[in-house]
Short mmCIF file of C-alpha atoms and ligand atoms in Angstrom, two decimals:
data_model
loop_
_atom_site.label_atom_id
_atom_site.label_comp_id
_atom_site.label_asym_id
_atom_site.label_seq_id
_atom_site.Cartn_x
_atom_site.Cartn_y
_atom_site.Cartn_z
CA MET L 1 33.13 -3.48 10.37
CA THR L 2 29.96 -1.78 9.09
CA GLU L 3 26.68 -2.63 10.77
CA ARG L 4 24.53 -5.25 9.04
CA ARG L 5 21.39 -3.56 7.77
CA ALA L 6 18.35 -4.77 5.88
CA GLY L 7 17.94 -3.34 2.40
CA ILE L 8 15.86 -3.79 -0.70
CA ILE L 9 17.64 -5.97 -3.24
CA GLY L 10 14.94 -6.53 -5.87
CA MET L 11 11.44 -5.29 -6.67
CA GLY L 12 8.58 -6.13 -9.01
CA HIS L 13 4.96 -5.29 -9.65
CA SER L 14 1.91 -6.55 -11.48
CA PHE L 15 -1.69 -5.49 -12.05
CA PRO L 16 -4.77 -6.69 -13.92
CA GLU L 17 -5.15 -5.64 -17.56
CA GLY L 18 -8.73 -4.47 -16.98
CA VAL L 19 -9.17 -0.71 -16.58
CA LEU L 20 -12.04 1.27 -15.09
CA THR L 21 -11.99 4.90 -16.24
CA ASN L 22 -13.79 7.86 -14.72
CA ALA L 23 -16.05 7.79 -17.79
CA ASP L 24 -16.95 4.16 -16.93
CA LEU L 25 -17.80 5.22 -13.35
CA GLU L 26 -20.04 8.03 -14.62
CA LYS L 27 -22.25 5.26 -16.03
CA ILE L 28 -22.37 3.35 -12.70
CA VAL L 29 -22.80 6.03 -9.98
CA GLU L 30 -23.77 9.69 -9.69
CA THR L 31 -20.31 11.20 -10.26
CA SER L 32 -18.26 12.98 -12.89
CA ASP L 33 -14.77 12.86 -14.33
CA GLU L 34 -14.42 16.48 -13.25
CA TRP L 35 -15.28 15.70 -9.56
CA ILE L 36 -13.03 12.64 -9.39
CA THR L 37 -10.10 14.41 -11.07
CA THR L 38 -10.23 17.57 -8.96
CA ARG L 39 -11.00 15.82 -5.63
CA THR L 40 -8.65 12.81 -6.01
CA GLY L 41 -6.34 13.20 -9.04
CA ILE L 42 -7.48 9.78 -10.29
CA LYS L 43 -8.28 9.27 -14.02
CA GLN L 44 -8.39 5.46 -14.11
CA ARG L 45 -7.72 2.40 -11.94
CA HIS L 46 -7.02 -1.24 -12.80
CA LYS L 47 -9.81 -3.70 -12.06
CA ALA L 48 -9.53 -7.47 -11.85
CA ALA L 49 -11.84 -9.70 -13.87
CA LYS L 50 -14.32 -11.95 -12.04
CA ASP L 51 -11.99 -14.96 -12.24
CA GLU L 52 -8.83 -13.11 -11.12
CA TYR L 53 -7.68 -13.11 -7.50
CA THR L 54 -5.09 -11.46 -5.24
CA SER L 55 -2.42 -14.19 -5.04
CA GLN L 56 -2.05 -14.27 -8.83
CA PHE L 57 -0.80 -10.68 -8.91
CA GLY L 58 1.18 -11.07 -5.67
CA THR L 59 2.93 -14.11 -7.17
CA ARG L 60 3.80 -12.30 -10.43
CA ALA L 61 5.18 -9.29 -8.54
CA ALA L 62 7.20 -11.61 -6.27
CA GLN L 63 8.61 -13.58 -9.22
CA GLN L 64 9.81 -10.36 -10.82
CA ALA L 65 11.34 -9.16 -7.53
CA LEU L 66 13.12 -12.52 -7.09
CA GLU L 67 14.50 -12.45 -10.65
CA ARG L 68 15.88 -8.94 -10.13
CA SER L 69 17.41 -9.88 -6.76
CA GLY L 70 19.28 -12.82 -8.33
CA LEU L 71 17.97 -15.13 -5.59
CA SER L 72 16.07 -18.38 -5.97
CA ALA L 73 12.70 -18.91 -4.27
CA GLU L 74 14.30 -21.56 -2.00
CA GLU L 75 16.57 -18.90 -0.46
CA ILE L 76 13.63 -16.90 0.96
CA ASP L 77 13.10 -17.35 4.72
CA ILE L 78 9.79 -15.49 5.14
CA ILE L 79 6.99 -14.26 2.88
CA VAL L 80 4.86 -11.48 4.35
CA CYS L 81 1.83 -10.69 2.23
CA ALA L 82 0.22 -7.42 3.28
CA THR L 83 -3.38 -7.52 2.09
CA THR L 84 -6.87 -6.49 3.10
CA SER L 85 -8.39 -8.42 0.20
CA PRO L 86 -7.12 -11.99 0.62
CA ASP L 87 -7.99 -14.82 -1.77
CA GLN L 88 -9.93 -16.50 1.07
CA ILE L 89 -10.07 -16.66 4.89
CA LEU L 90 -7.84 -19.73 5.13
CA PRO L 91 -5.06 -20.44 4.28
CA SER L 92 -3.23 -17.15 4.12
CA THR L 93 -2.51 -15.52 0.76
CA GLY L 94 1.16 -15.57 1.79
CA ALA L 95 1.05 -19.37 2.03
CA LEU L 96 -0.70 -19.62 -1.35
CA ILE L 97 1.97 -17.39 -2.93
CA GLN L 98 4.67 -19.49 -1.25
CA ALA L 99 3.32 -22.59 -3.01
CA GLU L 100 3.18 -20.83 -6.39
CA LEU L 101 6.75 -19.59 -6.02
CA GLY L 102 8.14 -22.92 -4.76
CA ALA L 103 9.63 -21.08 -1.76
CA THR L 104 9.88 -24.34 0.14
CA ASN L 105 12.09 -23.03 2.97
CA ALA L 106 9.96 -20.00 3.82
CA ALA L 107 7.19 -19.21 6.32
CA GLY L 108 4.24 -17.61 4.50
CA MET L 109 1.82 -15.31 6.29
CA ASP L 110 -0.62 -12.42 5.83
CA LEU L 111 -0.39 -9.04 7.48
CA PHE L 112 -3.52 -6.99 8.00
CA ALA L 113 -2.70 -3.29 8.23
CA ALA L 114 -4.69 -1.88 5.29
CA CYS L 115 -2.84 0.77 3.28
CA SER L 116 0.14 0.80 5.70
CA GLY L 117 0.71 -2.95 5.16
CA PHE L 118 3.90 -2.67 3.09
CA ILE L 119 5.62 -0.42 5.65
CA TYR L 120 4.41 -2.73 8.44
CA GLY L 121 5.93 -5.67 6.50
CA ILE L 122 9.34 -4.15 5.90
CA THR L 123 9.47 -2.92 9.51
CA MET L 124 8.84 -6.48 10.75
CA VAL L 125 11.44 -8.18 8.59
CA GLU L 126 13.99 -5.35 8.97
CA SER L 127 14.86 -6.34 12.53
CA MET L 128 14.84 -10.06 11.67
CA ILE L 129 17.44 -9.44 8.95
CA ARG L 130 19.48 -6.88 10.92
CA THR L 131 19.82 -9.21 13.91
CA GLY L 132 20.72 -12.21 11.72
CA GLN L 133 17.59 -14.22 12.60
CA ILE L 134 16.92 -14.56 8.87
CA ASN L 135 18.71 -13.64 5.65
CA TYR L 136 16.09 -13.02 2.98
CA ALA L 137 12.46 -11.92 3.07
CA LEU L 138 9.77 -11.22 0.51
CA VAL L 139 7.35 -8.43 1.44
CA ILE L 140 4.36 -8.20 -0.86
CA GLY L 141 1.49 -5.71 -0.97
CA ALA L 142 -1.35 -7.24 -3.01
CA GLU L 143 -4.95 -6.14 -3.34
CA ILE L 144 -8.09 -6.74 -5.37
CA LEU L 145 -10.01 -4.01 -3.58
CA THR L 146 -12.50 -3.59 -6.41
CA LYS L 147 -14.16 -6.79 -5.13
CA TYR L 148 -14.67 -5.15 -1.72
CA VAL L 149 -16.04 -1.77 -2.79
CA ASP L 150 -19.69 -1.02 -3.12
CA TYR L 151 -20.39 0.31 -6.61
CA THR L 152 -23.46 2.10 -5.23
CA ASP L 153 -21.27 4.14 -2.80
CA ARG L 154 -19.63 6.96 -4.75
CA GLY L 155 -17.52 7.99 -1.74
CA THR L 156 -15.42 4.80 -1.95
CA CYS L 157 -15.84 3.20 -5.38
CA VAL L 158 -14.13 5.99 -7.30
CA ILE L 159 -10.89 5.68 -5.33
CA PHE L 160 -9.79 2.07 -5.09
CA GLY L 161 -7.95 -0.02 -7.69
CA ASP L 162 -6.15 -3.37 -7.95
CA GLY L 163 -2.50 -4.40 -8.15
CA ALA L 164 0.49 -5.86 -6.36
CA GLY L 165 4.08 -4.88 -5.62
CA ALA L 166 6.84 -6.94 -4.03
CA ALA L 167 10.29 -6.43 -2.54
CA VAL L 168 13.05 -8.89 -1.69
CA LEU L 169 14.93 -7.72 1.38
CA GLY L 170 18.29 -8.97 2.56
CA PRO L 171 21.48 -7.91 4.33
CA VAL L 172 23.29 -4.92 2.77
CA GLU L 173 26.44 -2.99 3.64
CA GLY L 174 28.20 0.28 2.87
CA GLY L 175 25.74 2.59 4.61
CA LYS L 176 22.82 1.37 2.52
CA GLY L 177 19.52 -0.08 3.65
CA ILE L 178 16.66 0.81 5.99
CA LEU L 179 18.01 3.58 8.22
CA SER L 180 14.87 4.08 10.31
CA THR L 181 11.35 2.69 10.25
CA LYS L 182 8.31 2.87 12.53
CA ILE L 183 4.69 1.70 12.51
CA ARG L 184 1.73 2.90 14.57
CA SER L 185 -1.98 2.22 14.96
CA ASP L 186 -4.96 3.61 16.87
CA GLY L 187 -7.93 1.24 16.93
CA ARG L 188 -10.14 3.88 18.55
CA TYR L 189 -10.64 5.26 15.03
CA GLU L 190 -11.85 1.93 13.62
CA GLU L 191 -15.10 3.46 12.39
CA GLN L 192 -13.24 5.66 9.88
CA LEU L 193 -12.69 2.76 7.47
CA TYR L 194 -14.15 -0.70 7.98
CA ALA L 195 -15.87 -3.78 6.53
CA ARG L 196 -17.80 -5.69 9.18
CA GLY L 197 -19.55 -8.47 7.28
CA GLY L 198 -18.11 -11.99 7.19
CA GLY L 199 -16.21 -11.80 10.49
CA THR L 200 -17.08 -13.40 13.84
CA ARG L 201 -18.88 -10.27 15.07
CA LEU L 202 -21.59 -10.13 12.40
CA GLY L 203 -20.99 -13.39 10.55
CA THR L 204 -22.38 -13.92 7.08
CA SER L 205 -26.14 -14.07 6.67
CA HIS L 206 -28.79 -13.00 4.18
CA GLU L 207 -29.16 -9.92 6.37
CA THR L 208 -25.47 -8.93 6.23
CA ILE L 209 -25.46 -9.41 2.47
CA ASP L 210 -28.71 -7.44 2.02
CA ASN L 211 -27.23 -4.65 4.18
CA ARG L 212 -24.07 -4.72 2.04
CA GLU L 213 -21.97 -5.17 5.21
CA HIS L 214 -19.24 -7.07 3.35
CA PHE L 215 -18.19 -3.90 1.51
CA PHE L 216 -15.76 -1.22 2.73
CA ARG L 217 -17.23 1.87 4.35
CA MET L 218 -15.18 5.03 4.77
CA LYS L 219 -15.60 8.44 6.38
CA GLY L 220 -13.42 9.96 3.69
CA ASN L 221 -13.00 13.51 4.91
CA GLU L 222 -12.26 12.39 8.51
CA VAL L 223 -9.63 9.95 7.22
CA PHE L 224 -8.19 12.77 5.12
CA LYS L 225 -7.38 15.05 8.06
CA VAL L 226 -5.82 12.39 10.30
CA ALA L 227 -3.89 10.92 7.37
CA VAL L 228 -2.08 14.14 6.51
CA ARG L 229 -1.07 14.91 10.09
CA SER L 230 0.00 11.34 10.93
CA MET L 231 2.10 10.81 7.79
CA ALA L 232 3.87 14.16 8.12
CA ASP L 233 4.63 13.70 11.85
CA ILE L 234 5.99 10.15 11.58
CA SER L 235 8.02 11.11 8.48
CA ASN L 236 9.74 13.94 10.37
CA GLU L 237 10.35 11.60 13.32
CA MET L 238 11.97 8.94 11.11
CA LEU L 239 14.09 11.48 9.22
CA GLU L 240 15.37 12.87 12.50
CA LYS L 241 16.12 9.36 13.77
CA ALA L 242 18.12 8.65 10.61
CA GLY L 243 20.01 11.93 11.04
CA TYR L 244 18.51 13.75 8.07
CA THR L 245 16.04 16.50 7.23
CA THR L 246 13.58 16.69 4.35
CA ALA L 247 16.16 18.77 2.43
CA ASP L 248 18.39 15.65 2.21
CA VAL L 249 15.66 13.43 0.74
CA ASP L 250 15.89 12.63 -2.98
CA LEU L 251 12.38 11.19 -3.28
CA VAL L 252 9.24 10.89 -1.15
CA ILE L 253 6.91 8.00 -1.97
CA PRO L 254 3.69 8.41 -0.01
CA HIS L 255 0.85 5.90 -0.07
CA GLN L 256 -1.19 6.87 -3.13
CA ALA L 257 -4.48 7.63 -1.34
CA ASN L 258 -5.56 10.86 -2.96
CA GLN L 259 -3.50 13.47 -4.85
CA ARG L 260 -4.72 16.17 -2.47
CA ILE L 261 -3.46 14.13 0.52
CA THR L 262 -0.08 13.70 -1.20
CA GLU L 263 0.15 17.46 -1.85
CA ALA L 264 -0.89 18.31 1.72
CA VAL L 265 1.74 15.92 3.17
CA ALA L 266 4.43 17.39 0.88
CA SER L 267 3.45 20.89 1.96
CA ARG L 268 3.60 19.99 5.69
CA LEU L 269 7.01 18.38 5.14
CA ASP L 270 8.10 21.36 3.06
CA VAL L 271 9.18 19.12 0.15
CA PRO L 272 8.71 20.40 -3.43
CA MET L 273 6.34 18.30 -5.54
CA ASP L 274 9.11 17.40 -8.01
CA LYS L 275 10.60 15.28 -5.21
CA VAL L 276 7.28 13.52 -4.53
CA TYR L 277 6.20 10.56 -6.64
CA SER L 278 2.63 10.14 -7.80
CA ASN L 279 1.05 7.54 -10.09
CA ILE L 280 -2.47 7.94 -8.70
CA ALA L 281 -3.87 9.25 -12.01
CA ASP L 282 -3.31 5.83 -13.62
CA MET L 283 -3.49 3.44 -10.66
CA GLY L 284 -5.96 4.90 -8.16
CA ASN L 285 -5.55 3.85 -4.52
CA THR L 286 -4.24 0.26 -4.39
CA SER L 287 -3.91 0.21 -0.58
CA SER L 288 -0.95 -1.95 0.59
CA ALA L 289 0.24 -2.31 -3.03
CA SER L 290 0.57 1.39 -3.77
CA ILE L 291 4.03 1.99 -2.24
CA PRO L 292 5.81 -1.09 -3.69
CA ILE L 293 4.25 -0.48 -7.14
CA ALA L 294 5.41 3.16 -7.02
CA MET L 295 8.89 2.18 -5.77
CA ASP L 296 9.34 -0.33 -8.57
CA GLU L 297 8.22 2.21 -11.17
CA CYS L 298 10.79 4.67 -9.77
CA ILE L 299 13.58 2.08 -9.83
CA GLN L 300 12.76 1.10 -13.43
CA ALA L 301 12.58 4.76 -14.51
CA GLY L 302 15.90 5.62 -12.80
CA ARG L 303 14.27 7.97 -10.29
CA ILE L 304 15.67 5.75 -7.52
CA ARG L 305 19.37 5.08 -8.13
CA GLU L 306 22.27 3.80 -6.09
CA GLY L 307 22.75 6.29 -3.26
CA SER L 308 19.20 7.74 -3.38
CA LEU L 309 17.69 8.66 -0.01
CA VAL L 310 14.01 7.71 -0.11
CA LEU L 311 11.24 8.43 2.39
CA LEU L 312 8.18 6.16 2.40
CA THR L 313 5.05 6.99 4.36
CA ALA L 314 1.59 5.45 4.57
CA PHE L 315 -1.76 5.69 6.30
CA GLY L 316 -4.71 3.31 6.31
CA GLY L 317 -7.72 1.77 8.02
CA GLY L 318 -7.27 0.62 11.61
CA ILE L 319 -6.18 3.33 11.74
CA THR L 320 -2.57 2.52 10.90
CA TRP L 321 0.38 4.59 9.75
CA GLY L 322 4.13 4.44 9.35
CA ALA L 323 7.27 5.75 7.68
CA SER L 324 10.65 4.39 6.56
CA VAL L 325 13.86 6.09 5.48
CA ILE L 326 15.94 4.00 3.05
CA ARG L 327 19.35 4.56 1.43
CA PHE L 328 19.57 2.64 -1.88
O1 LIG Z 1 -6.18 4.72 1.53
C1 LIG Z 1 -6.16 5.14 2.86
C2 LIG Z 1 -7.49 5.49 3.38
N1 LIG Z 1 -8.29 6.31 2.52
C3 LIG Z 1 -8.01 7.60 2.23
O2 LIG Z 1 -6.95 8.10 2.56
C4 LIG Z 1 -9.06 8.40 1.54
C5 LIG Z 1 -9.15 9.75 2.16
N2 LIG Z 1 -10.28 10.55 1.74
C6 LIG Z 1 -10.42 11.04 0.48
O3 LIG Z 1 -9.64 10.75 -0.41
C7 LIG Z 1 -11.58 11.98 0.23
O4 LIG Z 1 -12.17 12.30 1.46
C8 LIG Z 1 -12.65 11.45 -0.75
C9 LIG Z 1 -12.10 11.46 -2.18
C10 LIG Z 1 -13.09 10.06 -0.35
C11 LIG Z 1 -13.88 12.37 -0.73
O5 LIG Z 1 -13.48 13.68 -1.06
P1 LIG Z 1 -13.91 14.91 -0.12
O6 LIG Z 1 -13.38 16.11 -0.78
O7 LIG Z 1 -13.44 14.62 1.28
O8 LIG Z 1 -15.48 14.89 -0.23
P2 LIG Z 1 -16.59 14.74 0.94
O9 LIG Z 1 -16.66 13.33 1.41
O10 LIG Z 1 -16.36 15.82 1.96
O11 LIG Z 1 -17.91 15.08 0.14
C12 LIG Z 1 -18.12 16.37 -0.46
C13 LIG Z 1 -19.31 16.27 -1.38
C14 LIG Z 1 -20.53 15.58 -0.74
O12 LIG Z 1 -21.70 16.20 -1.23
P3 LIG Z 1 -22.47 17.31 -0.34
O13 LIG Z 1 -22.86 16.60 0.92
O14 LIG Z 1 -21.47 18.42 -0.12
O15 LIG Z 1 -23.62 17.69 -1.22
C15 LIG Z 1 -20.47 14.19 -1.28
O16 LIG Z 1 -21.72 13.56 -1.32
O17 LIG Z 1 -18.97 15.47 -2.53
C16 LIG Z 1 -19.95 14.43 -2.68
N3 LIG Z 1 -19.27 13.28 -3.27
C17 LIG Z 1 -19.19 13.07 -4.60
N4 LIG Z 1 -19.66 13.76 -5.64
C18 LIG Z 1 -19.43 13.29 -6.88
C19 LIG Z 1 -18.63 12.27 -2.62
N5 LIG Z 1 -18.13 11.41 -3.52
C20 LIG Z 1 -18.48 11.88 -4.74
C21 LIG Z 1 -18.24 11.43 -6.06
N6 LIG Z 1 -18.73 12.14 -7.10
N7 LIG Z 1 -17.56 10.29 -6.32
#
């Protein structure tokens, strides 16, 4: 009898129609298309309209993932919505998406792990499925980060974009599924990427608003260095645990943080760039949504096929990081 593993059985993604190009940003902050392109690889990012919110895109991505999995919403046992830009403080975006989907037998929740949120989510539900505690899970990465970035801060506002990706996970056989997965964090580096306003520490006041404390702040170049090292190390660890080396991998899907980070991770892992997926030019950095959006694009384009060995790796505020090795 083969071991019961958790695998991905359907994916979907969604993003706002609105687009913010580098030329648009040149009119807002002191920057240039040339700087953004050479330092990040980003040419445009999607941006939600004022009346659009995170759960709308999370719901659309989840509906598509459900359709492709052949399951009904009632068959889902848990909905994990990884987001750092929830609709509101309470209730969770996961619960709001649950209601929209009609997933009446599920538990909906949010998971706060910044850009590593999708890998955190699949790592959590992987053991629940493998051990038989549940059968089917929806893991969603959904963000409207453009509502949390300060358009007077050129170090952050040029990077982030909006979107959502979703995966239905369930039991799979025949050597397929999540072969290894691991998540890590180190809160001592919390000052590398944070938003302090609105929480119990600072609260919300005229002062916090005037000081723009509700926006993200990032020490970009410090994040850069730790991100490359952490993603490469945990990727090697997970490949070894699964019994493979980078030479066996068909496709690497890193969190789309910055094209230079992606290239530096690929170089450390000694993987050629034609085996590394990037959509950052069109999507920017969509935090927890970047990996599931990229995975779904690869599935639709035939870059992930039955039998493909795929390595996912992410890094984000917290700091958090993780990697997963999956056989499709
Ligand atoms: O998603 C997970 C978490 N986030 C990340 O992984 C992001 C990681 N970090 C990065 O992607 C990069 O660090 C950034 C794209 C944010 C910044 O690029 P950098 O090459 O690290 O630039 P820097 O912060 O070291 O700044 C270099 C210069 C500075 O000017 P001076 O002091 O040398 O005169 C900045 O003020 O570039 C300046 N600069 C800009 N210039 C034009 C910073 N942002 C911009 C900009 N346009 N948008």
